[in-house]
PDB file of C-alpha atoms in Angstrom:
ATOM      1  CA  VAL A  20     -62.457 -53.308 -40.710  1.00 94.00           C
ATOM      2  CA  TRP A  21     -64.256 -56.664 -40.653  1.00 96.00           C
ATOM      3  CA  ASN A  22     -67.855 -55.760 -41.434  1.00 97.00           C
ATOM      4  CA  PHE A  23     -70.755 -58.192 -41.138  1.00 97.00           C
ATOM      5  CA  LYS A  24     -73.843 -57.270 -43.163  1.00 96.00           C
ATOM      6  CA  GLN A  25     -76.242 -59.936 -41.860  1.00 97.00           C
ATOM      7  CA  PRO A  26     -76.537 -61.946 -38.585  1.00 97.00           C
ATOM      8  CA  THR A  27     -73.516 -64.251 -38.441  1.00 97.00           C
ATOM      9  CA  ILE A  28     -72.044 -66.670 -35.901  1.00 97.00           C
ATOM     10  CA  LEU A  29     -68.252 -66.704 -35.872  1.00 97.00           C
ATOM     11  CA  LEU A  30     -67.547 -70.159 -34.379  1.00 97.00           C
ATOM     12  CA  LEU A  31     -63.918 -70.641 -33.407  1.00 97.00           C
ATOM     13  CA  SER A  32     -61.895 -73.500 -31.914  1.00 95.00           C
ATOM     14  CA  GLY A  33     -58.246 -74.435 -31.532  1.00 96.00           C
ATOM     15  CA  ASN A  34     -55.856 -71.505 -31.160  1.00 97.00           C
ATOM     16  CA  THR A  35     -57.306 -68.147 -32.243  1.00 97.00           C
ATOM     17  CA  ILE A  36     -55.524 -64.800 -32.572  1.00 97.00           C
ATOM     18  CA  LEU A  37     -57.456 -61.619 -33.402  1.00 97.00           C
ATOM     19  CA  LYS A  38     -55.440 -58.414 -33.176  1.00 97.00           C
ATOM     20  CA  GLY A  39     -55.368 -54.882 -34.473  1.00 97.00           C
ATOM     21  CA  ILE A  40     -52.147 -53.284 -35.588  1.00 94.00           C
ATOM     22  CA  SER A  41     -51.951 -50.931 -32.602  1.00 92.00           C
ATOM     23  CA  LYS A  42     -54.016 -48.926 -30.135  1.00 88.00           C
ATOM     24  CA  ASP A  43     -54.320 -46.174 -32.750  1.00 92.00           C
ATOM     25  CA  SER A  44     -55.113 -48.647 -35.529  1.00 95.00           C
ATOM     26  CA  PRO A  45     -57.434 -51.281 -34.025  1.00 97.00           C
ATOM     27  CA  LEU A  46     -59.277 -54.090 -35.754  1.00 98.00           C
ATOM     28  CA  ASN A  47     -62.908 -52.941 -36.034  1.00 98.00           C
ATOM     29  CA  ILE A  48     -65.346 -55.869 -36.098  1.00 98.00           C
ATOM     30  CA  THR A  49     -68.716 -54.341 -36.923  1.00 97.00           C
ATOM     31  CA  GLY A  50     -72.272 -55.451 -37.481  1.00 97.00           C
ATOM     32  CA  PRO A  51     -74.584 -58.235 -36.244  1.00 98.00           C
ATOM     33  CA  VAL A  52     -72.019 -60.913 -35.383  1.00 98.00           C
ATOM     34  CA  MET A  53     -71.767 -63.284 -32.389  1.00 98.00           C
ATOM     35  CA  LEU A  54     -68.320 -64.667 -31.567  1.00 98.00           C
ATOM     36  CA  VAL A  55     -68.038 -68.081 -29.906  1.00 98.00           C
ATOM     37  CA  GLN A  56     -64.670 -69.593 -28.927  1.00 98.00           C
ATOM     38  CA  GLN A  57     -65.132 -73.244 -27.924  1.00 96.00           C
ATOM     39  CA  GLY A  58     -62.115 -74.855 -26.292  1.00 97.00           C
ATOM     40  CA  GLY A  59     -58.513 -74.099 -27.118  1.00 97.00           C
ATOM     41  CA  MET A  60     -56.968 -70.684 -26.620  1.00 98.00           C
ATOM     42  CA  ILE A  61     -57.959 -67.216 -27.779  1.00 98.00           C
ATOM     43  CA  SER A  62     -55.913 -64.018 -27.838  1.00 98.00           C
ATOM     44  CA  LEU A  63     -57.706 -60.687 -28.373  1.00 98.00           C
ATOM     45  CA  ASP A  64     -55.950 -57.310 -28.529  1.00 98.00           C
ATOM     46  CA  ASN A  65     -56.614 -53.866 -29.997  1.00 98.00           C
ATOM     47  CA  ILE A  66     -60.121 -54.779 -31.142  1.00 98.00           C
ATOM     48  CA  ASN A  67     -63.354 -52.788 -31.273  1.00 98.00           C
ATOM     49  CA  PHE A  68     -66.516 -54.882 -31.458  1.00 98.00           C
ATOM     50  CA  ILE A  69     -69.199 -52.484 -32.716  1.00 98.00           C
ATOM     51  CA  LYS A  70     -72.860 -53.533 -32.388  1.00 98.00           C
ATOM     52  CA  PRO A  71     -72.324 -57.288 -31.947  1.00 98.00           C
ATOM     53  CA  MET A  72     -75.420 -59.306 -31.095  1.00 97.00           C
ATOM     54  CA  TYR A  73     -76.794 -62.477 -29.523  1.00 96.00           C
ATOM     55  CA  ILE A  74     -78.089 -65.051 -31.995  1.00 96.00           C
ATOM     56  CA  ASP A  75     -80.318 -67.823 -30.665  1.00 94.00           C
ATOM     57  CA  VAL A  76     -79.024 -71.346 -31.324  1.00 93.00           C
ATOM     58  CA  PRO A  77     -81.256 -74.234 -30.162  1.00 90.00           C
ATOM     59  CA  SER A  78     -79.804 -76.429 -27.378  1.00 88.00           C
ATOM     60  CA  ARG A  79     -76.956 -73.968 -26.749  1.00 90.00           C
ATOM     61  CA  GLN A  80     -76.656 -71.939 -23.538  1.00 83.00           C
ATOM     62  CA  TRP A  81     -74.843 -69.064 -25.220  1.00 92.00           C
ATOM     63  CA  SER A  82     -75.875 -65.672 -23.856  1.00 93.00           C
ATOM     64  CA  GLY A  83     -73.148 -63.253 -24.949  1.00 96.00           C
ATOM     65  CA  ALA A  84     -72.325 -61.262 -28.025  1.00 97.00           C
ATOM     66  CA  VAL A  85     -68.802 -62.561 -27.326  1.00 98.00           C
ATOM     67  CA  ASN A  86     -68.624 -66.038 -25.718  1.00 98.00           C
ATOM     68  CA  ILE A  87     -65.477 -67.695 -24.338  1.00 98.00           C
ATOM     69  CA  ILE A  88     -66.358 -71.314 -23.481  1.00 97.00           C
ATOM     70  CA  ASN A  89     -64.061 -74.010 -22.036  1.00 97.00           C
ATOM     71  CA  ALA A  90     -61.096 -71.982 -23.203  1.00 98.00           C
ATOM     72  CA  LYS A  91     -58.031 -70.080 -22.077  1.00 98.00           C
ATOM     73  CA  ALA A  92     -58.262 -66.373 -22.937  1.00 98.00           C
ATOM     74  CA  ASN A  93     -55.633 -63.665 -23.106  1.00 98.00           C
ATOM     75  CA  VAL A  94     -57.274 -60.262 -23.540  1.00 98.00           C
ATOM     76  CA  GLY A  95     -55.226 -57.116 -24.167  1.00 97.00           C
ATOM     77  CA  THR A  96     -57.280 -54.010 -24.940  1.00 97.00           C
ATOM     78  CA  ILE A  97     -60.761 -54.545 -26.381  1.00 97.00           C
ATOM     79  CA  LEU A  98     -63.894 -52.412 -26.613  1.00 98.00           C
ATOM     80  CA  ILE A  99     -67.387 -53.867 -26.952  1.00 98.00           C
ATOM     81  CA  GLN A 100     -69.805 -51.112 -27.928  1.00 98.00           C
ATOM     82  CA  ASP A 101     -73.617 -51.187 -28.216  1.00 98.00           C
ATOM     83  CA  SER A 102     -73.984 -54.960 -27.865  1.00 97.00           C
ATOM     84  CA  ASN A 103     -77.474 -56.397 -28.254  1.00 96.00           C
ATOM     85  CA  ALA A 104     -77.254 -59.440 -25.965  1.00 96.00           C
ATOM     86  CA  GLU A 105     -77.884 -60.578 -22.404  1.00 95.00           C
ATOM     87  CA  ASP A 106     -74.089 -60.239 -21.872  1.00 97.00           C
ATOM     88  CA  ALA A 107     -71.667 -58.204 -23.930  1.00 98.00           C
ATOM     89  CA  ILE A 108     -69.029 -60.840 -23.099  1.00 98.00           C
ATOM     90  CA  ASN A 109     -69.497 -64.144 -21.266  1.00 98.00           C
ATOM     91  CA  PHE A 110     -66.740 -66.383 -19.875  1.00 98.00           C
ATOM     92  CA  VAL A 111     -67.922 -69.951 -19.194  1.00 97.00           C
ATOM     93  CA  ASN A 112     -65.709 -72.587 -17.538  1.00 97.00           C
ATOM     94  CA  SER A 113     -62.652 -70.674 -18.718  1.00 98.00           C
ATOM     95  CA  THR A 114     -59.430 -69.143 -17.432  1.00 98.00           C
ATOM     96  CA  TYR A 115     -58.289 -65.682 -18.475  1.00 98.00           C
ATOM     97  CA  GLU A 116     -55.878 -62.793 -18.151  1.00 98.00           C
ATOM     98  CA  ILE A 117     -57.398 -59.409 -19.013  1.00 98.00           C
ATOM     99  CA  GLN A 118     -55.503 -56.130 -19.336  1.00 98.00           C
ATOM    100  CA  ASN A 119     -58.094 -53.561 -20.391  1.00 98.00           C
ATOM    101  CA  LEU A 120     -61.727 -54.442 -21.103  1.00 98.00           C
ATOM    102  CA  ILE A 121     -64.123 -51.604 -22.000  1.00 98.00           C
ATOM    103  CA  ILE A 122     -67.878 -52.126 -22.343  1.00 98.00           C
ATOM    104  CA  SER A 123     -70.052 -49.248 -23.532  1.00 98.00           C
ATOM    105  CA  GLY A 124     -73.779 -49.093 -24.246  1.00 97.00           C
ATOM    106  CA  SER A 125     -74.564 -52.732 -23.448  1.00 96.00           C
ATOM    107  CA  LYS A 126     -78.278 -53.607 -23.704  1.00 94.00           C
ATOM    108  CA  SER A 127     -78.131 -55.777 -20.554  1.00 95.00           C
ATOM    109  CA  ASP A 128     -75.101 -57.058 -18.589  1.00 96.00           C
ATOM    110  CA  ALA A 129     -71.592 -56.022 -19.561  1.00 97.00           C
ATOM    111  CA  ILE A 130     -69.441 -58.937 -18.320  1.00 98.00           C
ATOM    112  CA  ASP A 131     -70.590 -62.328 -17.057  1.00 97.00           C
ATOM    113  CA  PHE A 132     -68.206 -64.837 -15.442  1.00 98.00           C
ATOM    114  CA  ASP A 133     -69.591 -68.376 -15.002  1.00 97.00           C
ATOM    115  CA  PHE A 134     -67.451 -71.146 -13.466  1.00 97.00           C
ATOM    116  CA  SER A 135     -64.351 -69.199 -14.502  1.00 97.00           C
ATOM    117  CA  SER A 136     -61.218 -67.823 -12.876  1.00 97.00           C
ATOM    118  CA  GLY A 137     -58.546 -65.286 -13.685  1.00 97.00           C
ATOM    119  CA  GLU A 138     -56.974 -61.890 -13.151  1.00 97.00           C
ATOM    120  CA  VAL A 139     -57.999 -58.502 -14.538  1.00 98.00           C
ATOM    121  CA  ASP A 140     -55.995 -55.279 -14.607  1.00 98.00           C
ATOM    122  CA  LYS A 141     -58.826 -52.897 -15.587  1.00 98.00           C
ATOM    123  CA  ILE A 142     -62.525 -53.046 -16.461  1.00 98.00           C
ATOM    124  CA  SER A 143     -64.526 -49.979 -17.533  1.00 98.00           C
ATOM    125  CA  CYS A 144     -68.320 -49.998 -17.908  1.00 98.00           C
ATOM    126  CA  PHE A 145     -70.252 -47.062 -19.390  1.00 98.00           C
ATOM    127  CA  ASN A 146     -74.040 -46.802 -19.845  1.00 97.00           C
ATOM    128  CA  ILE A 147     -74.956 -50.397 -19.041  1.00 97.00           C
ATOM    129  CA  GLY A 148     -78.563 -51.648 -19.088  1.00 95.00           C
ATOM    130  CA  ASN A 149     -78.103 -54.069 -16.163  1.00 95.00           C
ATOM    131  CA  ASP A 150     -74.927 -55.246 -14.345  1.00 96.00           C
ATOM    132  CA  CYS A 151     -71.342 -54.212 -14.989  1.00 98.00           C
ATOM    133  CA  VAL A 152     -69.728 -57.379 -13.538  1.00 98.00           C
ATOM    134  CA  ASP A 153     -71.800 -60.497 -12.823  1.00 97.00           C
ATOM    135  CA  ALA A 154     -70.116 -63.607 -11.382  1.00 97.00           C
ATOM    136  CA  SER A 155     -71.381 -67.102 -10.618  1.00 96.00           C
ATOM    137  CA  GLU A 156     -69.199 -69.892  -9.164  1.00 97.00           C
ATOM    138  CA  SER A 157     -66.136 -67.880 -10.204  1.00 97.00           C
ATOM    139  CA  SER A 158     -62.888 -66.582  -8.732  1.00 97.00           C
ATOM    140  CA  ILE A 159     -61.793 -63.138  -9.938  1.00 97.00           C
ATOM    141  CA  THR A 160     -59.117 -60.606  -8.983  1.00 98.00           C
ATOM    142  CA  ILE A 161     -59.609 -57.099 -10.402  1.00 98.00           C
ATOM    143  CA  ASN A 162     -57.067 -54.315  -9.939  1.00 98.00           C
ATOM    144  CA  GLY A 163     -59.227 -51.404 -11.139  1.00 98.00           C
ATOM    145  CA  LEU A 164     -62.958 -51.233 -11.901  1.00 98.00           C
ATOM    146  CA  VAL A 165     -64.810 -48.166 -13.194  1.00 98.00           C
ATOM    147  CA  ALA A 166     -68.604 -48.164 -13.596  1.00 98.00           C
ATOM    148  CA  LYS A 167     -70.486 -45.093 -14.821  1.00 97.00           C
ATOM    149  CA  GLY A 168     -74.155 -45.116 -15.715  1.00 97.00           C
ATOM    150  CA  VAL A 169     -75.129 -48.659 -14.639  1.00 96.00           C
ATOM    151  CA  GLN A 170     -78.860 -49.293 -14.238  1.00 95.00           C
ATOM    152  CA  ASP A 171     -78.567 -52.314 -11.937  1.00 95.00           C
ATOM    153  CA  LYS A 172     -75.511 -53.678 -10.074  1.00 96.00           C
ATOM    154  CA  GLY A 173     -71.945 -52.467 -10.379  1.00 97.00           C
ATOM    155  CA  VAL A 174     -70.674 -55.801  -9.038  1.00 98.00           C
ATOM    156  CA  SER A 175     -72.857 -58.868  -8.495  1.00 97.00           C
ATOM    157  CA  ALA A 176     -71.117 -61.809  -6.796  1.00 97.00           C
ATOM    158  CA  GLY A 177     -73.299 -64.906  -6.705  1.00 94.00           C
ATOM    159  CA  GLU A 178     -73.200 -68.667  -6.100  1.00 95.00           C
ATOM    160  CA  ASN A 179     -69.984 -69.123  -4.094  1.00 95.00           C
ATOM    161  CA  SER A 180     -67.955 -66.632  -6.129  1.00 97.00           C
ATOM    162  CA  VAL A 181     -64.807 -65.074  -4.705  1.00 98.00           C
ATOM    163  CA  LEU A 182     -64.096 -61.521  -5.910  1.00 98.00           C
ATOM    164  CA  LYS A 183     -61.178 -59.368  -4.803  1.00 98.00           C
ATOM    165  CA  ILE A 184     -61.172 -55.768  -6.110  1.00 98.00           C
ATOM    166  CA  ASN A 185     -58.401 -53.298  -5.366  1.00 98.00           C
ATOM    167  CA  MET A 186     -60.236 -50.104  -6.445  1.00 98.00           C
ATOM    168  CA  PHE A 187     -63.868 -49.632  -7.512  1.00 98.00           C
ATOM    169  CA  ASP A 188     -65.068 -46.241  -8.748  1.00 97.00           C
ATOM    170  CA  ALA A 189     -68.885 -46.227  -9.032  1.00 96.00           C
ATOM    171  CA  GLU A 190     -70.709 -43.216 -10.472  1.00 96.00           C
ATOM    172  CA  ASN A 191     -74.458 -43.107 -11.170  1.00 95.00           C
ATOM    173  CA  VAL A 192     -74.916 -46.800 -10.380  1.00 96.00           C
ATOM    174  CA  ALA A 193     -78.162 -48.190  -8.949  1.00 94.00           C
ATOM    175  CA  LEU A 194     -76.525 -50.774  -6.632  1.00 95.00           C
ATOM    176  CA  GLY A 195     -72.803 -50.612  -5.990  1.00 95.00           C
ATOM    177  CA  LEU A 196     -71.739 -53.960  -4.506  1.00 97.00           C
ATOM    178  CA  VAL A 197     -73.949 -57.034  -4.084  1.00 97.00           C
ATOM    179  CA  SER A 198     -72.816 -60.329  -2.557  1.00 97.00           C
ATOM    180  CA  LYS A 199     -75.200 -63.310  -2.592  1.00 96.00           C
ATOM    181  CA  ASP A 200     -75.383 -67.031  -1.875  1.00 94.00           C
ATOM    182  CA  GLY A 201     -72.099 -67.942  -0.208  1.00 94.00           C
ATOM    183  CA  SER A 202     -70.011 -65.463  -2.182  1.00 96.00           C
ATOM    184  CA  LYS A 203     -67.040 -63.555  -0.772  1.00 97.00           C
ATOM    185  CA  LEU A 204     -66.667 -60.011  -2.093  1.00 98.00           C
ATOM    186  CA  GLU A 205     -63.784 -57.855  -0.858  1.00 98.00           C
ATOM    187  CA  VAL A 206     -62.952 -54.291  -1.969  1.00 98.00           C
ATOM    188  CA  ASP A 207     -59.909 -52.367  -0.768  1.00 98.00           C
ATOM    189  CA  GLU A 208     -61.089 -48.930  -1.932  1.00 97.00           C
ATOM    190  CA  PHE A 209     -64.678 -48.029  -2.868  1.00 97.00           C
ATOM    191  CA  ARG A 210     -65.383 -44.589  -4.367  1.00 95.00           C
ATOM    192  CA  VAL A 211     -69.049 -43.647  -4.644  1.00 94.00           C
ATOM    193  CA  SER A 212     -70.942 -40.884  -6.452  1.00 93.00           C
ATOM    194  CA  GLY A 213     -74.658 -40.944  -7.188  1.00 91.00           C
ATOM    195  CA  VAL A 214     -75.256 -44.537  -6.015  1.00 92.00           C
ATOM    196  CA  GLU A 215     -78.763 -45.414  -4.761  1.00 88.00           C
ATOM    197  CA  LEU A 216     -77.756 -48.397  -2.576  1.00 93.00           C
ATOM    198  CA  ALA A 217     -74.029 -48.713  -1.947  1.00 94.00           C
ATOM    199  CA  ILE A 218     -73.899 -52.334  -0.743  1.00 95.00           C
ATOM    200  CA  SER A 219     -76.232 -55.261  -0.242  1.00 95.00           C
ATOM    201  CA  ALA A 220     -75.765 -58.880   0.820  1.00 94.00           C
ATOM    202  CA  TYR A 221     -78.342 -61.640   1.215  1.00 94.00           C
ATOM    203  CA  LYS A 222     -79.283 -65.220   0.366  1.00 92.00           C
ATOM    204  CA  LYS A 223     -81.320 -65.536  -2.815  1.00 90.00           C
ATOM    205  CA  LYS A 224     -81.115 -69.335  -2.950  1.00 90.00           C
ATOM    206  CA  PRO A 225     -81.649 -71.215   0.341  1.00 86.00           C
ATOM    207  CA  GLU A 226     -79.255 -74.058  -0.559  1.00 88.00           C
ATOM    208  CA  TYR A 227     -76.299 -71.676  -0.279  1.00 89.00           C
ATOM    209  CA  SER A 228     -74.632 -70.296   2.856  1.00 93.00           C
ATOM    210  CA  SER A 229     -74.623 -66.651   3.928  1.00 92.00           C
ATOM    211  CA  PRO A 230     -72.428 -64.279   1.899  1.00 96.00           C
ATOM    212  CA  SER A 231     -69.456 -62.167   2.932  1.00 96.00           C
ATOM    213  CA  LEU A 232     -68.876 -58.513   2.017  1.00 97.00           C
ATOM    214  CA  ILE A 233     -65.798 -56.591   3.130  1.00 97.00           C
ATOM    215  CA  VAL A 234     -65.031 -52.942   2.274  1.00 97.00           C
ATOM    216  CA  LYS A 235     -61.788 -51.639   3.753  1.00 97.00           C
ATOM    217  CA  LYS A 236     -62.020 -47.970   2.681  1.00 95.00           C
ATOM    218  CA  ALA A 237     -64.945 -46.016   1.237  1.00 93.00           C
ATOM    219  CA  PHE A 238     -65.254 -42.449  -0.016  1.00 91.00           C
ATOM    220  CA  SER A 239     -68.416 -40.572  -0.998  1.00 90.00           C
ATOM    221  CA  ALA A 240     -68.537 -37.581  -3.351  1.00 84.00           C
ATOM    222  CA  GLU A 241     -71.288 -36.236  -1.085  1.00 77.00           C
ATOM    223  CA  SER A 242     -68.993 -35.869   1.923  1.00 66.00           C
ATOM    224  CA  ASP A 243     -71.772 -35.304   4.474  1.00 62.00           C
ATOM    225  CA  LEU A 244     -73.886 -38.242   3.280  1.00 73.00           C
ATOM    226  CA  GLN A 245     -73.730 -41.734   4.765  1.00 84.00           C
ATOM    227  CA  LEU A 246     -73.674 -44.649   2.341  1.00 91.00           C
ATOM    228  CA  GLN A 247     -76.597 -47.052   2.553  1.00 91.00           C
ATOM    229  CA  ALA A 248     -76.152 -50.774   3.227  1.00 92.00           C
ATOM    230  CA  LEU A 249     -78.907 -53.401   3.191  1.00 94.00           C
ATOM    231  CA  VAL A 250     -77.854 -56.847   4.449  1.00 94.00           C
ATOM    232  CA  SER A 251     -79.397 -60.026   5.817  1.00 93.00           C
ATOM    233  CA  ASN A 252     -78.792 -61.736   9.140  1.00 90.00           C
ATOM    234  CA  GLY A 253     -75.756 -63.999   9.093  1.00 90.00           C
ATOM    235  CA  THR A 254     -73.830 -61.911   6.565  1.00 92.00           C
ATOM    236  CA  ASN A 255     -70.127 -61.557   7.286  1.00 94.00           C
ATOM    237  CA  LEU A 256     -69.976 -57.773   6.941  1.00 94.00           C
ATOM    238  CA  GLU A 257     -66.980 -55.502   7.512  1.00 94.00           C
ATOM    239  CA  THR A 258     -67.278 -51.831   6.545  1.00 94.00           C
ATOM    240  CA  PRO A 259     -65.977 -48.427   7.679  1.00 93.00           C
ATOM    241  CA  ASP A 260     -68.195 -46.055   9.689  1.00 90.00           C
ATOM    242  CA  ILE A 261     -69.388 -44.180   6.588  1.00 90.00           C
ATOM    243  CA  PHE A 262     -72.055 -46.872   6.033  1.00 92.00           C
ATOM    244  CA  ASN A 263     -75.554 -46.784   7.511  1.00 90.00           C
ATOM    245  CA  ILE A 264     -76.402 -50.488   7.903  1.00 91.00           C
ATOM    246  CA  LEU A 265     -79.961 -51.819   7.803  1.00 90.00           C
ATOM    247  CA  ILE A 266     -80.537 -55.512   8.529  1.00 91.00           C
ATOM    248  CA  GLU A 267     -83.515 -57.323   7.009  1.00 91.00           C
ATOM    249  CA  ASP A 268     -84.610 -60.853   6.148  1.00 89.00           C
ATOM    250  CA  SER A 269     -83.174 -62.175   2.846  1.00 89.00           C
ATOM    251  CA  LYS A 270     -86.603 -62.569   1.266  1.00 90.00           C
ATOM    252  CA  ALA A 271     -87.510 -59.021   2.225  1.00 89.00           C
ATOM    253  CA  ILE A 272     -84.293 -57.721   0.650  1.00 90.00           C
ATOM    254  CA  GLU A 273     -84.809 -59.702  -2.550  1.00 88.00           C
ATOM    255  CA  SER A 274     -88.356 -58.366  -2.835  1.00 89.00           C
ATOM    256  CA  ARG A 275     -86.936 -54.843  -3.023  1.00 89.00           C
ATOM    257  CA  MET A 276     -84.490 -55.646  -5.844  1.00 89.00           C
ATOM    258  CA  TYR A 277     -84.760 -56.089  -9.629  1.00 84.00           C
ATOM    259  CA  GLY A 278     -86.554 -52.857 -10.321  1.00 82.00           C
ATOM    260  CA  VAL A 279     -89.085 -52.978  -7.480  1.00 86.00           C
ATOM    261  CA  GLU A 280     -87.237 -50.411  -5.369  1.00 86.00           C
ATOM    262  CA  PHE A 281     -83.604 -50.786  -6.366  1.00 88.00           C
ATOM    263  CA  GLY A 282     -81.972 -51.614  -9.684  1.00 84.00           C
ATOM    264  CA  LYS A 283     -83.607 -53.028 -12.771  1.00 81.00           C
ATOM    265  CA  ALA A 284     -85.003 -56.355 -13.958  1.00 78.00           C
ATOM    266  CA  THR A 285     -82.671 -58.331 -16.219  1.00 74.00           C
ATOM    267  CA  VAL A 286     -83.114 -57.722 -19.938  1.00 70.00           C
ATOM    268  CA  LYS A 287     -82.928 -60.963 -21.975  1.00 66.00           C
TER     269      LYS A 287
END
């Protein structure tokens, strides 16, 4: 156990290794700490971050309880529980390989990818205040994604991001898949249960091109219920027949988001 009693910034550079002994004997990092890796390489495995937090630093754009900035990350199995931050973990201008990332009880977003690229085997999000996965100007491949109890978006692809997801299991999620502003979001298998709006695609920022959203297979727990889709003109949309597609102007769609009709406003 590495227990922090008062708000602390753990500022790391160079080559960092933080590991627990095993899955049954993890390293528990507890208390009001914010981790920042700047540059270099970081390896994280068999770690539980319990109640980490965001700490405001003037002139720094840090937003996560765990921040990976301008670095190369290798993530084995880590849990981030009850984080008090805009993002439980934020990757900025970084590359990464992630095996098993679990986020539970995040105050706002679970995972934020900004200007980053990499591959993920599995992400699990439970009881998230805003988005499970939020991407901006990033390229991400995810093998398996599970989101349960997400108050805003399961997946938010924005600003020319490219996301490829093999399997996405969404349960009690406000918005399942959202592609915005030139992003390309593709899902091979989409499983839905208790989702208000299954997919949406639109332009939030006029300087970007229209988005793309492709779902190859979709399954609903309510077998007789069509899944709802709300998309703007110009969207490259490919979906199976299970979707009921409504086309609206981008501004009209945006005006219904962020807690007005669908989802929730971002908590900062």
